[in-house]
Coordinates of C-alpha atoms in Angstrom, one line a residue:
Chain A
X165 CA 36.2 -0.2 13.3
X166 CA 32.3 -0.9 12.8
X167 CA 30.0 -2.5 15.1
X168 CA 26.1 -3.4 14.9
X169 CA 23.4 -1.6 16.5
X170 CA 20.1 -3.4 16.9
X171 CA 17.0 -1.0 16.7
X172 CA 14.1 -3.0 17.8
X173 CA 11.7 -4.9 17.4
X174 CA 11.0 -3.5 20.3
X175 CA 12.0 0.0 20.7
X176 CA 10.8 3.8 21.7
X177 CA 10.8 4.9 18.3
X178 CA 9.1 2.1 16.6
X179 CA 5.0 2.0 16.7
X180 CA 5.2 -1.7 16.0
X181 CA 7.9 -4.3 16.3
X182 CA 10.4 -4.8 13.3
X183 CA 14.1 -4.5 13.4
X184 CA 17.1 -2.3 12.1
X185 CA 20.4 -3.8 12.5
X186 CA 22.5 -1.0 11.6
X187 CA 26.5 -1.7 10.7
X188 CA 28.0 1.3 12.5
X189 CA 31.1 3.6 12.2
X190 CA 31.9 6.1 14.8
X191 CA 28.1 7.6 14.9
X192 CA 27.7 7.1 10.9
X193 CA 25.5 4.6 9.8
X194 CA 26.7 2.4 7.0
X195 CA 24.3 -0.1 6.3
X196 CA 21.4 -1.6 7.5
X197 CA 19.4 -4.8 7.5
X198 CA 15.5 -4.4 7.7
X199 CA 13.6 -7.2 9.7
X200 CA 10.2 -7.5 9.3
X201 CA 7.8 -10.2 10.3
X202 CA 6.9 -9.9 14.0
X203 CA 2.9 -9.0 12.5
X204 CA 2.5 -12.1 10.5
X205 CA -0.5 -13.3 11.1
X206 CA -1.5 -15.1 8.0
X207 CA -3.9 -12.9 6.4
X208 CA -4.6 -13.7 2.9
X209 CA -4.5 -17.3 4.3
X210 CA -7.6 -16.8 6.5
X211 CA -9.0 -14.6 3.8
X212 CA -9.8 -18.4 1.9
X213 CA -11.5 -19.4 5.2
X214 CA -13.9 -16.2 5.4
X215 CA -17.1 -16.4 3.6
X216 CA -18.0 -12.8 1.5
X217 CA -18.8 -10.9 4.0
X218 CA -16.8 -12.1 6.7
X219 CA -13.3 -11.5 4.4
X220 CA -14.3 -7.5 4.5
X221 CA -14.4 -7.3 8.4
X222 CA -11.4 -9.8 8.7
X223 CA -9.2 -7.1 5.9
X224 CA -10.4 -4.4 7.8
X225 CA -8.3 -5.4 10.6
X226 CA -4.8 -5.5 8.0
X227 CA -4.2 -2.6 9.7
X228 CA -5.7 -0.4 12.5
X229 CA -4.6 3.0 10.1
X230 CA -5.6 2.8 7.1
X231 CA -8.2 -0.1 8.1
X232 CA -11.3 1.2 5.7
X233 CA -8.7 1.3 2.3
X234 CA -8.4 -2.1 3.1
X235 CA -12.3 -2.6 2.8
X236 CA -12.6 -0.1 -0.4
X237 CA -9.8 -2.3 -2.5
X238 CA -11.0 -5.4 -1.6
X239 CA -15.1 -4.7 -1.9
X240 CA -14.0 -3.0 -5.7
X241 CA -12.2 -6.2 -6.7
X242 CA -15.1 -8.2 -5.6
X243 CA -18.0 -5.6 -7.0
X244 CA -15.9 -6.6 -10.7
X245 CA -16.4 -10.5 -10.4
X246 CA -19.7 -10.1 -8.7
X247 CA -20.7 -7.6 -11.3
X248 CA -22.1 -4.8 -9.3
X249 CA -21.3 -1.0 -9.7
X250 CA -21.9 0.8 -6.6
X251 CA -24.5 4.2 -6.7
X252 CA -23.3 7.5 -7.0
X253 CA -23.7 8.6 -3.7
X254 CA -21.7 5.7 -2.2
X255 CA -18.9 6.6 -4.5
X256 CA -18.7 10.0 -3.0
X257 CA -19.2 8.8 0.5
X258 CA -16.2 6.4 -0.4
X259 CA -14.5 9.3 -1.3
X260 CA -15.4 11.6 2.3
X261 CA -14.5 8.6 4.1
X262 CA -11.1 7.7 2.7
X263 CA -9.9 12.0 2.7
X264 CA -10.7 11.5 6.0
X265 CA -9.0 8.8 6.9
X266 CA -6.2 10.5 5.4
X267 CA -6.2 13.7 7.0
X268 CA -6.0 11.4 10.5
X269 CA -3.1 9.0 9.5
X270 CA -0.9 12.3 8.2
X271 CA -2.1 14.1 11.3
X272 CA -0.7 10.7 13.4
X273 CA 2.1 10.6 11.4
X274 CA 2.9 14.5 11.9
X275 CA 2.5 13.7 15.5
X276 CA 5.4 11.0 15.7
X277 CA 7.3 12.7 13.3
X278 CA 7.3 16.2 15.8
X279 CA 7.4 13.2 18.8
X280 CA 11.0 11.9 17.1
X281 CA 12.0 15.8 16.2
X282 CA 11.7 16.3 20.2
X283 CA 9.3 19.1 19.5
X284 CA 6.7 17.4 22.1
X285 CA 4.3 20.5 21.9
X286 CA 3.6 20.1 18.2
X287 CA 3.0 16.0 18.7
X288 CA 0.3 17.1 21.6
X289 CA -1.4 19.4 18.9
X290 CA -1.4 17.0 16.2
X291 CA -2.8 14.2 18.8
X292 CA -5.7 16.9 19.9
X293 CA -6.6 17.7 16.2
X294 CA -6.3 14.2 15.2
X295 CA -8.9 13.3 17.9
X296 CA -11.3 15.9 16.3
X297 CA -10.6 14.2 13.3
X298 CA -11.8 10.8 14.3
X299 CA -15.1 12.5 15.9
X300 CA -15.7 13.4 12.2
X301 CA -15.4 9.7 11.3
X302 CA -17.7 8.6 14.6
X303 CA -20.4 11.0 13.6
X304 CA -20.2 9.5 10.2
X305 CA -19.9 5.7 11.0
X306 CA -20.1 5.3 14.7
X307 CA -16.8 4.1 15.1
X308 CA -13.3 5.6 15.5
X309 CA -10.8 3.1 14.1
X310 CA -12.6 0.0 11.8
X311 CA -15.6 1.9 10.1
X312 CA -17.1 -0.9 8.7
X313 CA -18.6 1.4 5.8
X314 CA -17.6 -0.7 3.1
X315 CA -20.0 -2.9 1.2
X316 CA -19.9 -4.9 -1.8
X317 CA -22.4 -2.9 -4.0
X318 CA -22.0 0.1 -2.1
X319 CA -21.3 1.8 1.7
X320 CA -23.3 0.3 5.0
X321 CA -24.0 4.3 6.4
X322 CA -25.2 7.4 4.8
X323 CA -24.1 11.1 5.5
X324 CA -27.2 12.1 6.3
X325 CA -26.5 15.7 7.2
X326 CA -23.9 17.0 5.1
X327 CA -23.5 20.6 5.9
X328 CA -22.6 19.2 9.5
X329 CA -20.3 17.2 8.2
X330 CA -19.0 20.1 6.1
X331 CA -19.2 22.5 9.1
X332 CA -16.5 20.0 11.2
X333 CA -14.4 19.7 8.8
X334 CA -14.1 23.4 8.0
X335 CA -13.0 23.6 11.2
X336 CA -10.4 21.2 11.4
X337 CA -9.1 22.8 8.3
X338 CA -8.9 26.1 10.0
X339 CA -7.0 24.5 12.8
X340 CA -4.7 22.6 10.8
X341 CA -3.9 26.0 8.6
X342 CA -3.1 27.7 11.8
X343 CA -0.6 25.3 13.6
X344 CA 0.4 22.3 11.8
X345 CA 1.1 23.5 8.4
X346 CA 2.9 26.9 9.2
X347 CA 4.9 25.0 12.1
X348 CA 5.5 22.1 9.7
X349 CA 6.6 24.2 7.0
X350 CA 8.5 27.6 8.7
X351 CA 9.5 26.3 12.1
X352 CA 13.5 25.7 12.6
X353 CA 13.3 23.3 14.9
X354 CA 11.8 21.1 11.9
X355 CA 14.1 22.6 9.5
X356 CA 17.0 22.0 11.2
X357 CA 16.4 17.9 12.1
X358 CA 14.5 17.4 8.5
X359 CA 16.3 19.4 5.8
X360 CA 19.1 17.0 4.0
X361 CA 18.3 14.2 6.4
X362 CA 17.6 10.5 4.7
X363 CA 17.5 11.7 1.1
X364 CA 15.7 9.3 -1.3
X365 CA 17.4 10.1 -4.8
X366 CA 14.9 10.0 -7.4
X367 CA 16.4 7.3 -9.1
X368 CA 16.2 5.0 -6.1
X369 CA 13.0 6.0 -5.4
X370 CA 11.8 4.6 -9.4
X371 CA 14.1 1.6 -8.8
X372 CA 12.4 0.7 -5.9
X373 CA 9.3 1.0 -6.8
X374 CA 8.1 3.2 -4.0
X375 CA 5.1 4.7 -4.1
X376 CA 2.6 7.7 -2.2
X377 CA 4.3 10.5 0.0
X378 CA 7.1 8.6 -0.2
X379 CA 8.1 8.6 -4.3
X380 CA 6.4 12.0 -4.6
X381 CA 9.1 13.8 -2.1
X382 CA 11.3 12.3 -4.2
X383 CA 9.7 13.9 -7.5
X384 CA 8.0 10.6 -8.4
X385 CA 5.1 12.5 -9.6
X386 CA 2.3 9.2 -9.4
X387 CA -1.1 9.4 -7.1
X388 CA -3.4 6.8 -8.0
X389 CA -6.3 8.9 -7.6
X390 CA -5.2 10.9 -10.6
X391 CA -3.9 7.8 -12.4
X392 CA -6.2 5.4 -12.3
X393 CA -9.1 7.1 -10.5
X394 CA -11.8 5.2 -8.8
X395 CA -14.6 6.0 -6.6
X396 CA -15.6 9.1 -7.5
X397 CA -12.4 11.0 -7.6
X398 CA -12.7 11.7 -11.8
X399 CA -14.8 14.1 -10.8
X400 CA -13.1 16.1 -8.1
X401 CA -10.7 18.5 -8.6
X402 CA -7.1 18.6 -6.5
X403 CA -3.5 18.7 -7.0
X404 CA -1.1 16.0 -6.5
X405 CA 1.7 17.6 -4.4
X406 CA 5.1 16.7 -5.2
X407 CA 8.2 17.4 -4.1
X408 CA 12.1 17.2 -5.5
X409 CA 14.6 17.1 -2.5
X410 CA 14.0 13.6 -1.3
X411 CA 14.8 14.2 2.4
X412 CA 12.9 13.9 5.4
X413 CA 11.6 17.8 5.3
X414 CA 10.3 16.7 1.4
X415 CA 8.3 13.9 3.5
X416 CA 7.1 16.2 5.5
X417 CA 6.2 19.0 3.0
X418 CA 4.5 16.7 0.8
X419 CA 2.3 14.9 3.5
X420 CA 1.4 19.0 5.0
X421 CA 0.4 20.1 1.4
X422 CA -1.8 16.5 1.2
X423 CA -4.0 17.3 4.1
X424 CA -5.0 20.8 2.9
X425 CA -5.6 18.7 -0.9
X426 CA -8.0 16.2 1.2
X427 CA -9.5 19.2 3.2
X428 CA -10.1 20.4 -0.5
X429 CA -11.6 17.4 -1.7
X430 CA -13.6 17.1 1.4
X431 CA -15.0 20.1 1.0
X432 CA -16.2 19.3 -3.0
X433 CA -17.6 15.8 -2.0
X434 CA -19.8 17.3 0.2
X435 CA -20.9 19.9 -1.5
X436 CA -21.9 17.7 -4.7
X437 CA -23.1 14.6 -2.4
X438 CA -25.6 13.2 -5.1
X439 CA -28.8 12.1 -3.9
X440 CA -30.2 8.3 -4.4
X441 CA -29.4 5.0 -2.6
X442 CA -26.2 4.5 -0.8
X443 CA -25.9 0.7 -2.2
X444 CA -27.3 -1.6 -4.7
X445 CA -29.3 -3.4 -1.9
X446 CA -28.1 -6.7 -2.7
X447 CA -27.6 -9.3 0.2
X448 CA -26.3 -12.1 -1.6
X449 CA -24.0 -12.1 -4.6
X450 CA -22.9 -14.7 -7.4
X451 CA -19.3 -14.5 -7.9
X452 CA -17.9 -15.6 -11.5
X453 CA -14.9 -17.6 -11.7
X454 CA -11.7 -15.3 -11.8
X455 CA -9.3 -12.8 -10.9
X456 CA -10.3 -9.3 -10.4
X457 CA -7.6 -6.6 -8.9
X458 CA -7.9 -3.2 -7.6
X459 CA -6.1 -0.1 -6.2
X460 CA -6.3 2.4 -4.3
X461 CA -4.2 5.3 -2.8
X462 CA -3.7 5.0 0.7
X463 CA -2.4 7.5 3.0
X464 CA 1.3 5.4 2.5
X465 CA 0.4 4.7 -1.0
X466 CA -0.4 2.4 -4.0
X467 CA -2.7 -0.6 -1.6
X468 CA -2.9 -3.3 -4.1
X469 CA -5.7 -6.3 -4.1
X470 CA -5.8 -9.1 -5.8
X471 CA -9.0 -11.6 -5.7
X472 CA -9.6 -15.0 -7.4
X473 CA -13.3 -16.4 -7.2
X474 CA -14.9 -19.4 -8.3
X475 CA -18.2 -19.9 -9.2
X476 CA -21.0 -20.5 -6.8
X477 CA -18.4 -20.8 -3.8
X478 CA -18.8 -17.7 -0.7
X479 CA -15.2 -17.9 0.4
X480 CA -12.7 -16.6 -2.5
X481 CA -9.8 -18.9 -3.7
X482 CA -6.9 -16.4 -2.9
X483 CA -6.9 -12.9 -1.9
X484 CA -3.2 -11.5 -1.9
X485 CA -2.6 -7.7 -0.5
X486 CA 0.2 -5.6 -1.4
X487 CA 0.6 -2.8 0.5
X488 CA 2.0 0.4 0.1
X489 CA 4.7 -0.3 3.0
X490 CA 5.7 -3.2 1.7
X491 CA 7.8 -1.6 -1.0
X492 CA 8.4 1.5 0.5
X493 CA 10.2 0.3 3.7
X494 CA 13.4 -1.3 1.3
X495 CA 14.1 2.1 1.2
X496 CA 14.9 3.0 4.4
X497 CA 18.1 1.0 3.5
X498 CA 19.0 3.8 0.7
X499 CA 18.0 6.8 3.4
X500 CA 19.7 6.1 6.4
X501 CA 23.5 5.2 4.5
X502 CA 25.2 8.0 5.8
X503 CA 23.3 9.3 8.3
X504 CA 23.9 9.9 12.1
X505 CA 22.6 7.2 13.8
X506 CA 20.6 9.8 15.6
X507 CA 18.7 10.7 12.9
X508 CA 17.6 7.0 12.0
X509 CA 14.5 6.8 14.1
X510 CA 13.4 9.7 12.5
X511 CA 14.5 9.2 8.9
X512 CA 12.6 5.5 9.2
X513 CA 9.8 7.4 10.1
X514 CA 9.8 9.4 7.3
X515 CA 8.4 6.8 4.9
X516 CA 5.5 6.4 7.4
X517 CA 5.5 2.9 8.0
X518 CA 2.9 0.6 9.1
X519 CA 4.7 -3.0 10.0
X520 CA 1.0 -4.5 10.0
X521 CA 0.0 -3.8 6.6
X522 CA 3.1 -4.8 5.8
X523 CA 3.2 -8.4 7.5
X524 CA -0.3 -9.4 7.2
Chain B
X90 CA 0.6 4.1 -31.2
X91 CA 0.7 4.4 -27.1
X92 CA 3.7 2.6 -25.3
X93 CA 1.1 0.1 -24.0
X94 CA 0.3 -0.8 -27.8
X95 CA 3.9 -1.3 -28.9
X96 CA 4.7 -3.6 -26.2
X97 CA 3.2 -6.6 -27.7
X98 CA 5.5 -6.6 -31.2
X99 CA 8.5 -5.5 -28.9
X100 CA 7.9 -8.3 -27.0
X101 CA 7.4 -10.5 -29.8
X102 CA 3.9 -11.5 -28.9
X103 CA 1.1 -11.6 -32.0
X104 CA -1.7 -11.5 -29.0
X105 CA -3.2 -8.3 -28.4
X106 CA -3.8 -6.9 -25.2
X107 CA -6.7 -8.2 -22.8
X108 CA -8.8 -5.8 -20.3
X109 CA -10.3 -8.0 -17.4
X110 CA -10.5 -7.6 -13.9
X111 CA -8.8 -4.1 -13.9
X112 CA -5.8 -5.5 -15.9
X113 CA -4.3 -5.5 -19.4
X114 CA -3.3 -9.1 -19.6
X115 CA -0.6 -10.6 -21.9
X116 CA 0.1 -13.9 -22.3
X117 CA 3.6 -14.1 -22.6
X118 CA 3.9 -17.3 -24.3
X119 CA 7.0 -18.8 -24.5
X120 CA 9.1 -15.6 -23.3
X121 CA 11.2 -15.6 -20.2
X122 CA 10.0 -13.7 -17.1
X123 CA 14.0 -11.5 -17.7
X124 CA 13.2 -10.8 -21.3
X125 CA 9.9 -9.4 -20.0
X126 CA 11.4 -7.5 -17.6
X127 CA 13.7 -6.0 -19.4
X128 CA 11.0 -4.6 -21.8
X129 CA 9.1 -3.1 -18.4
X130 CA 12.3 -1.4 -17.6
X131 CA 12.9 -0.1 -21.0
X132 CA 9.6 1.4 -21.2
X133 CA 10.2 3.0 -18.0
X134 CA 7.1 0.5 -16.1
X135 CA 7.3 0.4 -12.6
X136 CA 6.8 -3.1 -11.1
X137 CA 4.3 -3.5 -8.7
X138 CA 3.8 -7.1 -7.7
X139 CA 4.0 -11.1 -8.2
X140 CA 1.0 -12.8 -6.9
X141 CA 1.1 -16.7 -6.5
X142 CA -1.4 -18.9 -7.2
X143 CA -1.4 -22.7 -6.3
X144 CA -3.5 -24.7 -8.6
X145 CA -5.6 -27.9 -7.8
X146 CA -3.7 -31.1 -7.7
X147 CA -0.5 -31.2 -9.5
X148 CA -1.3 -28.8 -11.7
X149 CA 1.7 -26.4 -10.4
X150 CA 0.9 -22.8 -10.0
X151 CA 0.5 -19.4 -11.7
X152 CA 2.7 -16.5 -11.3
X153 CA 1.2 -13.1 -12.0
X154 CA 3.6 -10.4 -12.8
X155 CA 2.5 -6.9 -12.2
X156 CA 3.7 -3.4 -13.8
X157 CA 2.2 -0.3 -13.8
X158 CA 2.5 1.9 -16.8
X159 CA 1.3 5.8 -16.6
X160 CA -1.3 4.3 -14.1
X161 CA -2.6 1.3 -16.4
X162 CA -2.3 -1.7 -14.2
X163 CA -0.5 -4.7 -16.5
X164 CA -0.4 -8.1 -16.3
X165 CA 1.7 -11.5 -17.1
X166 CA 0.9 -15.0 -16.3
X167 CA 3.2 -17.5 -16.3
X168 CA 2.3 -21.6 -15.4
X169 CA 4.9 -23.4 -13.6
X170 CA 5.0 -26.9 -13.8
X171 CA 8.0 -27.2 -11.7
X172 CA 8.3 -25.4 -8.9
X173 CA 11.5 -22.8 -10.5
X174 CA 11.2 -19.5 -12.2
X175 CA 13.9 -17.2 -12.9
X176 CA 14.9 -14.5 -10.8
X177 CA 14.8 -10.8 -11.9
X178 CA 15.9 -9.3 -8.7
X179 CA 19.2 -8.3 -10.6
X180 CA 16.7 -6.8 -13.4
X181 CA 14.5 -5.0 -10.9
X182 CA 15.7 -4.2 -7.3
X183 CA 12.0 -3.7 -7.0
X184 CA 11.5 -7.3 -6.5
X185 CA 13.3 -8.3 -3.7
X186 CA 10.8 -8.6 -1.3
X187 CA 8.3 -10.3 -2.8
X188 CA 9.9 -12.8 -4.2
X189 CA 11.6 -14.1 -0.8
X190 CA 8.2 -14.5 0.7
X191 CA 6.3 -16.5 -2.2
X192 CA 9.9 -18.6 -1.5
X193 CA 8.6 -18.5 2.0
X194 CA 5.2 -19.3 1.4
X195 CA 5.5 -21.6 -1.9
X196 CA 8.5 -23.4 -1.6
X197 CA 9.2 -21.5 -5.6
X198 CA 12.8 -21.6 -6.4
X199 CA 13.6 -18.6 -8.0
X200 CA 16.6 -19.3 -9.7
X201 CA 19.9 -17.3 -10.1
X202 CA 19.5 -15.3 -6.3
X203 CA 20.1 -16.0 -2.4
X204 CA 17.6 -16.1 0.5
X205 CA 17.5 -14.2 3.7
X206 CA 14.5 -14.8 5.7
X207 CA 11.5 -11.8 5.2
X208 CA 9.1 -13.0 7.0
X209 CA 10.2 -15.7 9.0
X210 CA 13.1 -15.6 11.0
X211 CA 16.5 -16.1 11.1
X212 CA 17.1 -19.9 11.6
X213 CA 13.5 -20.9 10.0
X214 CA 13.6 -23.5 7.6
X215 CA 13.2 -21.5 4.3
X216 CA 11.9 -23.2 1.4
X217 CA 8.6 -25.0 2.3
X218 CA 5.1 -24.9 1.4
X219 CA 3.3 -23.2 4.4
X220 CA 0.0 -23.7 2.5
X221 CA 0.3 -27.3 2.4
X222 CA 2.0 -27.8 6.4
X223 CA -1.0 -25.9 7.5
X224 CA -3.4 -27.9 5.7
X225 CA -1.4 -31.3 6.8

């Protein structure tokens, strides 16, 4: 006999609202149906009502995660039909401030993910070295959550004292190399709830068009960085860590190897910082008429813009965001068939979802 | 000859490719959105997104289909007078999503596939043009 289990939209496990109604047998989940929607607030919409610089602070608030990606795609698509290239040194600072954005949503997500494991030490430890992380991004930009360092033409704050910079995030490396990776990777209390939990197959994975930590724990080799790079990331070195298993541990593996890859990069933007102006200087812009798109990597993943202009107006004609969520969460669907229904709070998890991005 | 550059006499198309905006447009012509897709697939694309457009007056709207191939960012506009377009969600699971909430959002008909509310909820009146009852 089956029966349904609702999980949310409100519900311990879940950051934000969304739904799970999971078909049940005995404790084995059969199928589920995803419910999303609960964030909706008309985004792209508004966007049309926002002149050109009022769209940047309204996308920065898609989500409070990944909040300055939001700013980078967008301000690219509009630096094509504006035709402005930003200066070197704001491409690197682009850079330094996206790694680091990173490094704090896998550190949050590390810290739910031990939260949902029960391991309630490790999701103190992760929340205490994501707090150093985000005093990295204050002494940068002044703010914690919405930076508000993107510009068209360029960033709104300079680095000023890099080896500072370079110092606290040596430091955080260090930390993270002494608990979070070796505890991620060796412990058996994350072994035993993650390994052969929620696979992905591969073939799912390409069918559904996932993308970011997601695809690449389930050997889905693509980063954007390395496939399309922007910014300044052509001229960085790292590795794009992938992973074969397509379980929750793979996730997991994939998004511990990532923050010792942006500690990496971190460390290489700082070090080459170019000197020279941090924008173009520009305080008013003359759009052409249009459609310019950009992407970016995110911490979940591909972040795709898309922005139509038209001449001589300040508001664009339609700005639509796809975001790396949006197709990664269909495959919760594919992950949790099978599973104990124990596992599914941590097996949707897994895909790191942010039900803001995704709603608009 | 690169993948990208073979896809055009696949396809059928005499048009070369088009680099703008961070795309490589091709006008599809007279081709239908499945035969397209079921090139992408072949060629092993992986199908990012479709963004709507609604034009002025009763112009209609323009459907941009989006692929990614080994990280180069294609494009396909189709024009729809009529508010219909056929469905590929049978030719790209990929697509599910996106093409209930332009149904939400538009009122477009993609033809050949059912509707579960994505954004709305269940009970919501699916199939009208948001855009327009806000503006009303």
């Amino acid at each position: 006999m089956s029966y349904k289990i609702p999980m949310g939209p409100y519900h311990p496990a879940l950051e934000e609202p969304y739904k799970l109604d999971m078909i049940c047998e005995g404790e084995t989940v059969r199928d589920v149906k995803l419910h999303i929607g609960f964030n909706f607030r008309g985004i792209e919409h508004l966007a049309e009502t926002r002149n050109y610089f009022q769209v940047i602070a309204l996308m920065e608030r898609v989500c409070g995660i990944c909040s300055n990606i939001h700013t980078l795609t967008l301000c690219q698509a509009m630096e094509q039909l504006a035709g402005h290239t930003p200066p070197p040194r704001a491409q690197y600072i682009r850079v330094i401030v996206a790694e680091l954005e990173r490094l704090h949503s896998h550190v949050l997500w590390a810290g739910i993910a031990a939260k949902l494991m029960g391991f309630k030490t490790m999701f103190m430890t992760c929340f205490e070295i994501r707090e150093k992380v985000m005093d990295v991004l204050q002494a940068i930009s002044g703010n914690r959550v919405n930076y508000a360092m993107n510009r068209i033409g360029g960033v709104n704050r300079d680095i000023e004292d890099p080896p500072s910079i370079l110092k606290m995030v040596e430091a955080l490396e260090s930390d993270m190399a002494h608990t979070i990776i070796p505890i991620f990777t060796t412990s058996t209390t994350a072994r035993s709830r993650c390994a052969g939990v929620g696979v992905l197959t591969h073939e799912k994975a390409i069918s559904c068009g996932a993308v970011g930590p997601t695809a690449r724990a389930s050997g889905v080799g693509q980063d954007i960085r390395r496939a399309a790079p922007y910014a300044a990331y052509s001229e960085i070195e790292f590795d794009v860590p992938v992973q074969q298993e397509g379980d929750v541990r793979a996730r997991l593996l994939v998004r511990a190897l990532e923050i010792m890859e942006s500690c990496r990069i971190l460390r290489q933007a700082l070090a080459k910082l170019p000197p020279g102006e941090i924008s173009t200087g520009d305080a008013k812009f003359a759009f052409i008429t249009g459609t310019a798109t950009s992407r970016v990597e995110a911490p979940r993943g591909e972040v795709f813009y898309s922005v139509s202009w038209k001449e001589n107006a300040r508001n664009p004609s339609r700005v639509h965001v796809r975001t790396p969520t949006y197709v990664n969460m269909p495959t919760v669907r594919w992950m949790v068939r099978g599973a104990r229904l124990a596992d599914t709070p941590l097996i949707q998890a897994s895909i790191d979802p942010c039900y803001s991005c995704t709603d608009r | 000859m690169t993948a990208i550059e073979t896809i055009p006499e696949k396809l059928g198309i005499a048009e070369p490719w088009v680099e703008k905006g961070g795309v490589h447009w091709l006008n599809p012509g007279t081709l239908s959105v499945r035969a397209l897709t079921a090139e992408m697939n072949a060629c092993h694309a992986r199908f990012v997104t479709i963004t709507a457009y609604q034009l002025p007056g009763n112009e209609g709207f323009r459907m941009e289909y989006h692929w990614d191939l080994d990280g180069r960012l294609l494009g396909f506009p189709f024009m729809l007078s009529e508010k219909s377009i056929e469905s590929i969600y049978d030719l790209c699971e990929a697509v599910d999503w996106i093409e209930r909430e332009i149904h939400e959002e538009y009122d477009i008909d993609f033809a050949g596939r059912a509707y579960e509310p994505l954004l709305l909820r269940e009970g919501d009146k699916l199939g009208v043009n948001l855009r327009e009852e806000v503006a009303r």
